[in-house]
Amino acid sequence: MKRIGVLTSGGDAPGMNAAIRAVTRTAIAAGFDVFGIRRGYAGLLAAELVPLDARAVGGIIERGGTTLGSARCPEFLTDEGRCAAVVSVESHRLDALVIIGGNGSQAGAYALSKLGVPVVGVASTIDNDLAGSEITIGVDTALNIALEAIDRLKTTAASHHRAFLVEVMGRHCGYLALMAGIAGGAEVVAIPEQPCEPEAIAQELKAAYERGKSHAIGVVAEGAKYRAADIAAHFREHHERIGFDLRVTALGHVQRGGAPGAFDRLLATRLGAGAVDALVRGRTGVLVGLLRGEVATTPLADVAGVTKPLDLRLMDLARVLAR
Ligand code: F6P
């Protein structure tokens, strides 16, 4: 195997650049030629390849986002698009692809592997919903950003005797919301895995008010049954049902931006190097992730389309801790 392509796909995640760097430098050390593919699968279809040497990936380990760019690529969801991707791989004489991304990206990687392309996935998404890795690249940084926001909101909330609903990302998965809620000391957490009504959230906030708290924080996952703004709208004229005056902050893409923390730089470096190690061993059609603290491979067939379950016992813990 001589020529490999590396791409980042789907939502960017802090640490993707560290993964690109690790793939490039370990692959060069293993004797491979490395090509970066810009804009994910869209760039693969449009043949946007750039040769990567060790210098090309200098100074990027500390940078957020992805220097290769990323894209959502509807064309790649079709059979025609995927066949065109295979043609692109062949015409550029790429012997394998390393695909850095989350659920949708790894489903695409699996589709390519079924069409005969040797691929290795690298687990990267802030949502932490990907099977085959206990934690994925970007989660820790995104979580810390959410926590910083919650900590800041608490000080202004306490000054005005207010409650805040803080909406965090995660797509259909409540991991970020639940962990931010526990680590941020939230009074209530709303996640898609345990749908709840606005009334139940209001009751928790009111109970915190009645326990004499100076403020209350509700963390709402963007995929929860009700968005934070809709919950707030429900009580707009009736803040007395919450006790506190209520405000909403949706963190949105702020959580995906900025420099990766140490954990994500190290995780991305280990997983990127693990992907090249898998290629050297001729192990393709796999996702490289972290299992029981070790870099491990899982067949893409066991990953594609599978959502990693959330440990819902932590919701009970969050409730107890909110006292
Ligand atoms: O998958 C990562 C993620 O940030 C999700 O948490 C969120 O739902 C989605 O991507 C947002 O996508 P986009 O950047 O395309 O708006």
Short mmCIF file of C-alpha atoms and ligand atoms in Angstrom, two decimals:
data_model
loop_
_atom_site.label_atom_id
_atom_site.label_comp_id
_atom_site.label_asym_id
_atom_site.label_seq_id
_atom_site.Cartn_x
_atom_site.Cartn_y
_atom_site.Cartn_z
CA MET A 1 0.00 0.00 0.00
CA LYS A 2 1.51 3.31 -1.04
CA ARG A 3 -0.99 6.14 -1.40
CA ILE A 4 -3.62 7.02 1.18
CA GLY A 5 -6.22 9.77 1.27
CA VAL A 6 -7.45 11.41 4.47
CA LEU A 7 -10.65 13.41 4.84
CA THR A 8 -12.79 14.99 7.54
CA SER A 9 -16.54 14.71 7.15
CA GLY A 10 -19.77 15.90 8.78
CA GLY A 11 -19.74 18.40 11.63
CA ASP A 12 -16.23 19.56 12.48
CA ALA A 13 -14.96 18.71 15.95
CA PRO A 14 -12.10 20.19 17.99
CA GLY A 15 -9.21 17.76 17.57
CA MET A 16 -9.81 16.87 13.92
CA ASN A 17 -6.61 18.71 12.98
CA ALA A 18 -4.63 16.74 15.53
CA ALA A 19 -6.00 13.58 13.89
CA ILE A 20 -5.04 14.80 10.38
CA ARG A 21 -1.54 15.57 11.66
CA ALA A 22 -1.16 12.19 13.34
CA VAL A 23 -2.42 10.29 10.29
CA THR A 24 -0.10 12.24 7.99
CA ARG A 25 3.07 11.96 10.05
CA THR A 26 2.65 8.34 11.11
CA ALA A 27 1.73 7.36 7.54
CA ILE A 28 4.82 9.11 6.16
CA ALA A 29 6.91 7.30 8.79
CA ALA A 30 5.36 4.03 7.58
CA GLY A 31 6.41 4.82 4.00
CA PHE A 32 3.06 5.99 2.61
CA ASP A 33 2.30 8.98 0.41
CA VAL A 34 -0.50 11.01 1.95
CA PHE A 35 -3.15 13.11 0.22
CA GLY A 36 -5.58 15.39 2.01
CA ILE A 37 -9.06 15.47 0.50
CA ARG A 38 -10.78 18.82 0.97
CA ARG A 39 -14.45 19.21 2.01
CA GLY A 40 -15.07 15.60 2.96
CA TYR A 41 -16.96 13.35 0.57
CA ALA A 42 -17.87 16.39 -1.56
CA GLY A 43 -14.16 16.95 -2.21
CA LEU A 44 -13.67 13.27 -2.98
CA LEU A 45 -16.34 13.52 -5.67
CA ALA A 46 -14.86 16.77 -6.98
CA ALA A 47 -11.29 15.39 -6.88
CA GLU A 48 -9.99 18.07 -4.51
CA LEU A 49 -6.78 16.37 -3.41
CA VAL A 50 -3.68 18.00 -1.97
CA PRO A 51 -0.43 16.18 -1.21
CA LEU A 52 0.39 16.34 2.50
CA ASP A 53 3.92 16.23 3.83
CA ALA A 54 5.07 16.62 7.42
CA ARG A 55 5.39 20.43 7.05
CA ALA A 56 1.88 20.78 5.60
CA VAL A 57 0.42 19.64 8.91
CA GLY A 58 2.72 21.78 11.08
CA GLY A 59 1.10 24.21 13.52
CA ILE A 60 -2.37 22.69 13.31
CA ILE A 61 -2.55 20.51 16.44
CA GLU A 62 -3.77 23.50 18.43
CA ARG A 63 -6.28 24.71 15.86
CA GLY A 64 -10.02 24.08 16.11
CA GLY A 65 -12.18 23.03 13.15
CA THR A 66 -10.60 21.15 10.29
CA THR A 67 -7.95 22.58 7.97
CA LEU A 68 -9.10 20.16 5.26
CA GLY A 69 -12.63 21.55 5.49
CA SER A 70 -15.78 19.51 5.86
CA ALA A 71 -19.19 19.33 4.23
CA ARG A 72 -22.52 17.58 4.36
CA CYS A 73 -22.76 15.85 0.96
CA PRO A 74 -26.29 14.77 -0.11
CA GLU A 75 -24.90 13.35 -3.39
CA PHE A 76 -22.82 10.85 -1.43
CA LEU A 77 -26.02 9.41 0.07
CA THR A 78 -27.04 8.09 -3.35
CA ASP A 79 -25.76 4.91 -5.05
CA GLU A 80 -24.58 7.02 -7.99
CA GLY A 81 -22.63 9.33 -5.68
CA ARG A 82 -20.95 6.43 -3.92
CA CYS A 83 -20.02 4.76 -7.21
CA ALA A 84 -18.54 8.09 -8.38
CA ALA A 85 -16.52 8.17 -5.15
CA VAL A 86 -15.10 4.71 -5.92
CA VAL A 87 -14.14 5.93 -9.41
CA SER A 88 -12.42 8.95 -7.85
CA VAL A 89 -10.45 6.71 -5.46
CA GLU A 90 -9.36 4.50 -8.35
CA SER A 91 -8.51 7.32 -10.71
CA HIS A 92 -6.26 8.92 -8.10
CA ARG A 93 -4.69 5.54 -7.39
CA LEU A 94 -5.50 5.81 -3.70
CA ASP A 95 -4.89 2.49 -1.96
CA ALA A 96 -6.95 3.39 1.11
CA LEU A 97 -8.94 6.18 2.77
CA VAL A 98 -8.89 7.39 6.36
CA ILE A 99 -12.26 8.93 7.20
CA ILE A 100 -12.40 11.17 10.27
CA GLY A 101 -15.97 11.82 11.37
CA GLY A 102 -19.10 10.77 13.22
CA ASN A 103 -22.14 8.61 12.59
CA GLY A 104 -23.11 9.71 9.09
CA SER A 105 -19.50 9.80 7.94
CA GLN A 106 -18.82 6.28 9.21
CA ALA A 107 -22.02 5.02 7.54
CA GLY A 108 -20.53 6.45 4.34
CA ALA A 109 -17.21 4.76 5.10
CA TYR A 110 -19.02 1.45 5.52
CA ALA A 111 -20.81 1.94 2.19
CA LEU A 112 -17.46 2.57 0.48
CA SER A 113 -15.90 -0.49 2.11
CA LYS A 114 -18.77 -2.63 0.82
CA LEU A 115 -17.94 -1.32 -2.65
CA GLY A 116 -14.39 -2.59 -2.22
CA VAL A 117 -12.56 0.55 -1.06
CA PRO A 118 -10.17 -0.16 1.85
CA VAL A 119 -11.22 2.36 4.51
CA VAL A 120 -10.42 3.03 8.15
CA GLY A 121 -12.65 5.35 10.18
CA VAL A 122 -11.54 7.60 13.03
CA ALA A 123 -14.21 8.31 15.67
CA SER A 124 -14.83 12.07 15.71
CA THR A 125 -17.99 13.90 16.73
CA ILE A 126 -18.91 16.18 19.61
CA ASP A 127 -22.19 14.25 20.00
CA ASN A 128 -20.56 11.08 21.44
CA ASP A 129 -23.26 8.96 19.84
CA LEU A 130 -20.94 6.73 17.81
CA ALA A 131 -20.73 3.03 18.64
CA GLY A 132 -17.20 1.62 18.72
CA SER A 133 -15.69 4.38 20.86
CA GLU A 134 -16.46 5.25 24.47
CA ILE A 135 -15.57 8.83 23.75
CA THR A 136 -15.03 10.54 20.42
CA ILE A 137 -12.78 13.36 19.29
CA GLY A 138 -14.24 16.76 20.25
CA VAL A 139 -16.54 15.69 23.06
CA ASP A 140 -14.30 16.79 25.92
CA THR A 141 -13.65 20.24 24.46
CA ALA A 142 -17.33 20.80 23.63
CA LEU A 143 -18.28 19.71 27.11
CA ASN A 144 -15.82 22.13 28.67
CA ILE A 145 -17.21 24.97 26.56
CA ALA A 146 -20.74 24.13 27.74
CA LEU A 147 -19.48 24.03 31.32
CA GLU A 148 -17.79 27.39 31.05
CA ALA A 149 -21.05 28.85 29.77
CA ILE A 150 -23.04 27.27 32.60
CA ASP A 151 -20.57 28.54 35.21
CA ARG A 152 -20.86 32.06 33.79
CA LEU A 153 -24.63 31.90 33.58
CA LYS A 154 -24.85 30.81 37.21
CA THR A 155 -23.22 33.99 38.45
CA THR A 156 -25.59 36.27 36.57
CA ALA A 157 -28.54 34.00 37.39
CA ALA A 158 -27.77 34.11 41.10
CA SER A 159 -27.42 37.91 41.00
CA HIS A 160 -30.96 38.28 39.61
CA HIS A 161 -32.61 35.29 41.24
CA ARG A 162 -33.23 33.77 37.81
CA ALA A 163 -33.43 30.37 36.18
CA PHE A 164 -31.69 29.69 32.87
CA LEU A 165 -32.42 27.02 30.31
CA VAL A 166 -29.15 26.25 28.53
CA GLU A 167 -29.54 24.42 25.24
CA VAL A 168 -26.61 22.28 24.14
CA MET A 169 -25.90 20.36 20.93
CA GLY A 170 -25.84 16.59 20.53
CA ARG A 171 -28.27 15.96 17.67
CA HIS A 172 -30.44 12.99 18.81
CA CYS A 173 -28.18 12.12 21.73
CA GLY A 174 -28.37 13.52 25.27
CA TYR A 175 -24.76 12.79 26.25
CA LEU A 176 -23.47 16.38 26.15
CA ALA A 177 -26.53 17.70 27.98
CA LEU A 178 -26.42 15.07 30.68
CA MET A 179 -22.70 15.37 31.35
CA ALA A 180 -22.82 19.18 31.25
CA GLY A 181 -25.78 19.02 33.63
CA ILE A 182 -23.98 16.80 36.12
CA ALA A 183 -20.63 18.59 35.92
CA GLY A 184 -22.32 22.00 35.93
CA GLY A 185 -24.59 21.26 38.88
CA ALA A 186 -27.83 21.73 36.94
CA GLU A 187 -31.19 21.49 38.69
CA VAL A 188 -32.81 19.68 35.75
CA VAL A 189 -31.69 18.00 32.53
CA ALA A 190 -33.87 17.28 29.47
CA ILE A 191 -32.64 14.70 26.97
CA PRO A 192 -34.16 12.91 23.98
CA GLU A 193 -33.69 9.50 25.59
CA GLN A 194 -36.16 10.42 28.40
CA PRO A 195 -38.80 12.70 26.85
CA CYS A 196 -40.42 15.08 29.32
CA GLU A 197 -43.05 17.82 29.20
CA PRO A 198 -42.38 21.53 29.92
CA GLU A 199 -44.53 21.17 33.04
CA ALA A 200 -42.13 18.61 34.54
CA ILE A 201 -39.18 20.93 33.93
CA ALA A 202 -41.05 23.83 35.50
CA GLN A 203 -41.79 21.72 38.57
CA GLU A 204 -38.10 20.92 39.07
CA LEU A 205 -37.18 24.60 38.76
CA LYS A 206 -39.96 25.58 41.14
CA ALA A 207 -38.84 22.94 43.64
CA ALA A 208 -35.32 24.42 43.54
CA TYR A 209 -36.83 27.87 44.18
CA GLU A 210 -38.76 26.53 47.13
CA ARG A 211 -35.65 24.89 48.54
CA GLY A 212 -34.22 28.38 48.75
CA LYS A 213 -31.75 28.28 45.86
CA SER A 214 -30.51 31.60 44.54
CA HIS A 215 -30.74 30.41 40.92
CA ALA A 216 -31.52 27.31 38.87
CA ILE A 217 -30.05 25.85 35.69
CA GLY A 218 -31.87 23.54 33.30
CA VAL A 219 -29.74 21.91 30.60
CA VAL A 220 -31.78 21.03 27.53
CA ALA A 221 -30.40 18.83 24.73
CA GLU A 222 -31.20 20.21 21.28
CA GLY A 223 -32.77 16.83 20.46
CA ALA A 224 -35.03 16.79 23.54
CA LYS A 225 -38.79 16.60 23.03
CA TYR A 226 -39.05 20.40 23.42
CA ARG A 227 -36.40 22.97 22.50
CA ALA A 228 -35.35 25.32 25.28
CA ALA A 229 -37.03 28.31 23.58
CA ASP A 230 -40.33 26.41 23.32
CA ILE A 231 -40.21 25.44 26.99
CA ALA A 232 -39.60 29.07 27.92
CA ALA A 233 -42.41 30.23 25.62
CA HIS A 234 -44.73 27.91 27.51
CA PHE A 235 -44.16 29.90 30.71
CA ARG A 236 -43.61 33.37 29.22
CA GLU A 237 -46.62 34.90 30.97
CA HIS A 238 -46.40 32.62 33.99
CA HIS A 239 -42.97 32.81 35.59
CA GLU A 240 -44.69 32.42 38.97
CA ARG A 241 -45.11 28.72 38.07
CA ILE A 242 -41.32 28.46 38.05
CA GLY A 243 -40.65 30.81 40.93
CA PHE A 244 -37.61 32.27 39.22
CA ASP A 245 -37.65 34.67 36.32
CA LEU A 246 -36.68 32.53 33.30
CA ARG A 247 -34.11 33.15 30.56
CA VAL A 248 -32.78 31.00 27.70
CA THR A 249 -29.28 30.62 26.24
CA ALA A 250 -28.73 28.33 23.23
CA LEU A 251 -25.02 27.59 22.89
CA GLY A 252 -25.24 26.24 19.32
CA HIS A 253 -22.05 26.12 17.26
CA VAL A 254 -20.03 27.90 19.94
CA GLN A 255 -19.56 24.40 21.34
CA ARG A 256 -17.87 23.16 18.18
CA GLY A 257 -15.49 26.07 17.72
CA GLY A 258 -12.15 26.97 19.22
CA ALA A 259 -8.99 25.18 20.21
CA PRO A 260 -9.10 21.54 21.31
CA GLY A 261 -8.12 20.81 24.89
CA ALA A 262 -5.33 18.45 25.90
CA PHE A 263 -7.66 15.45 26.10
CA ASP A 264 -8.90 15.86 22.52
CA ARG A 265 -5.43 16.54 21.12
CA LEU A 266 -4.15 13.36 22.72
CA LEU A 267 -7.19 11.26 21.82
CA ALA A 268 -7.09 12.46 18.21
CA THR A 269 -3.35 11.78 18.01
CA ARG A 270 -3.77 8.25 19.37
CA LEU A 271 -6.72 7.45 17.10
CA GLY A 272 -5.04 8.95 14.02
CA ALA A 273 -1.91 6.89 14.68
CA GLY A 274 -4.15 3.89 15.34
CA ALA A 275 -5.76 4.29 11.92
CA VAL A 276 -2.36 4.11 10.20
CA ASP A 277 -1.40 1.16 12.37
CA ALA A 278 -4.58 -0.60 11.19
CA LEU A 279 -3.64 0.12 7.55
CA VAL A 280 -0.12 -1.20 8.08
CA ARG A 281 -1.61 -4.41 9.47
CA GLY A 282 -3.98 -4.61 6.50
CA ARG A 283 -6.98 -4.18 8.78
CA THR A 284 -9.59 -2.15 6.87
CA GLY A 285 -13.37 -1.81 7.03
CA VAL A 286 -12.97 -0.81 10.69
CA LEU A 287 -13.48 2.18 12.97
CA VAL A 288 -10.64 3.18 15.26
CA GLY A 289 -11.93 4.29 18.65
CA LEU A 290 -11.22 4.13 22.35
CA LEU A 291 -12.55 1.07 24.19
CA ARG A 292 -11.74 0.47 27.88
CA GLY A 293 -9.15 3.22 27.59
CA GLU A 294 -7.27 1.50 24.75
CA VAL A 295 -7.14 2.29 21.03
CA ALA A 296 -9.23 -0.45 19.43
CA THR A 297 -10.84 -1.33 16.11
CA THR A 298 -14.49 -2.29 15.55
CA PRO A 299 -15.88 -3.49 12.20
CA LEU A 300 -17.72 -0.66 10.45
CA ALA A 301 -20.58 -3.13 9.98
CA ASP A 302 -21.12 -2.96 13.77
CA VAL A 303 -20.92 0.82 13.84
CA ALA A 304 -22.83 2.10 10.80
CA GLY A 305 -26.32 3.26 11.71
CA VAL A 306 -25.94 2.20 15.37
CA THR A 307 -26.50 4.81 18.09
CA LYS A 308 -24.47 4.26 21.23
CA PRO A 309 -26.85 4.01 24.20
CA LEU A 310 -26.65 6.52 27.03
CA ASP A 311 -26.28 5.24 30.59
CA LEU A 312 -29.60 6.48 31.94
CA ARG A 313 -28.63 5.68 35.54
CA LEU A 314 -26.74 8.97 35.32
CA MET A 315 -30.08 10.78 34.96
CA ASP A 316 -31.06 9.45 38.39
CA LEU A 317 -27.72 10.60 39.76
CA ALA A 318 -28.24 14.06 38.24
CA ARG A 319 -31.62 14.29 40.02
CA VAL A 320 -30.17 13.34 43.40
CA LEU A 321 -27.27 15.76 43.01
CA ALA A 322 -29.64 18.60 42.16
CA ARG A 323 -30.92 18.70 45.77
O1 F6P B 1 -23.01 16.33 14.77
C1 F6P B 1 -22.45 17.48 15.30
C2 F6P B 1 -23.46 18.58 15.36
O2 F6P B 1 -22.85 19.73 15.91
C3 F6P B 1 -24.74 18.26 16.15
O3 F6P B 1 -24.58 18.36 17.53
C4 F6P B 1 -25.70 19.27 15.57
O4 F6P B 1 -27.03 18.82 15.66
C5 F6P B 1 -25.27 19.35 14.13
O5 F6P B 1 -23.91 18.90 14.07
C6 F6P B 1 -25.36 20.73 13.54
O6 F6P B 1 -25.08 20.61 12.19
P1 F6P B 1 -24.70 21.84 11.26
O7 F6P B 1 -23.33 22.31 11.65
O8 F6P B 1 -24.74 21.28 9.89
O9 F6P B 1 -25.72 22.91 11.53
#
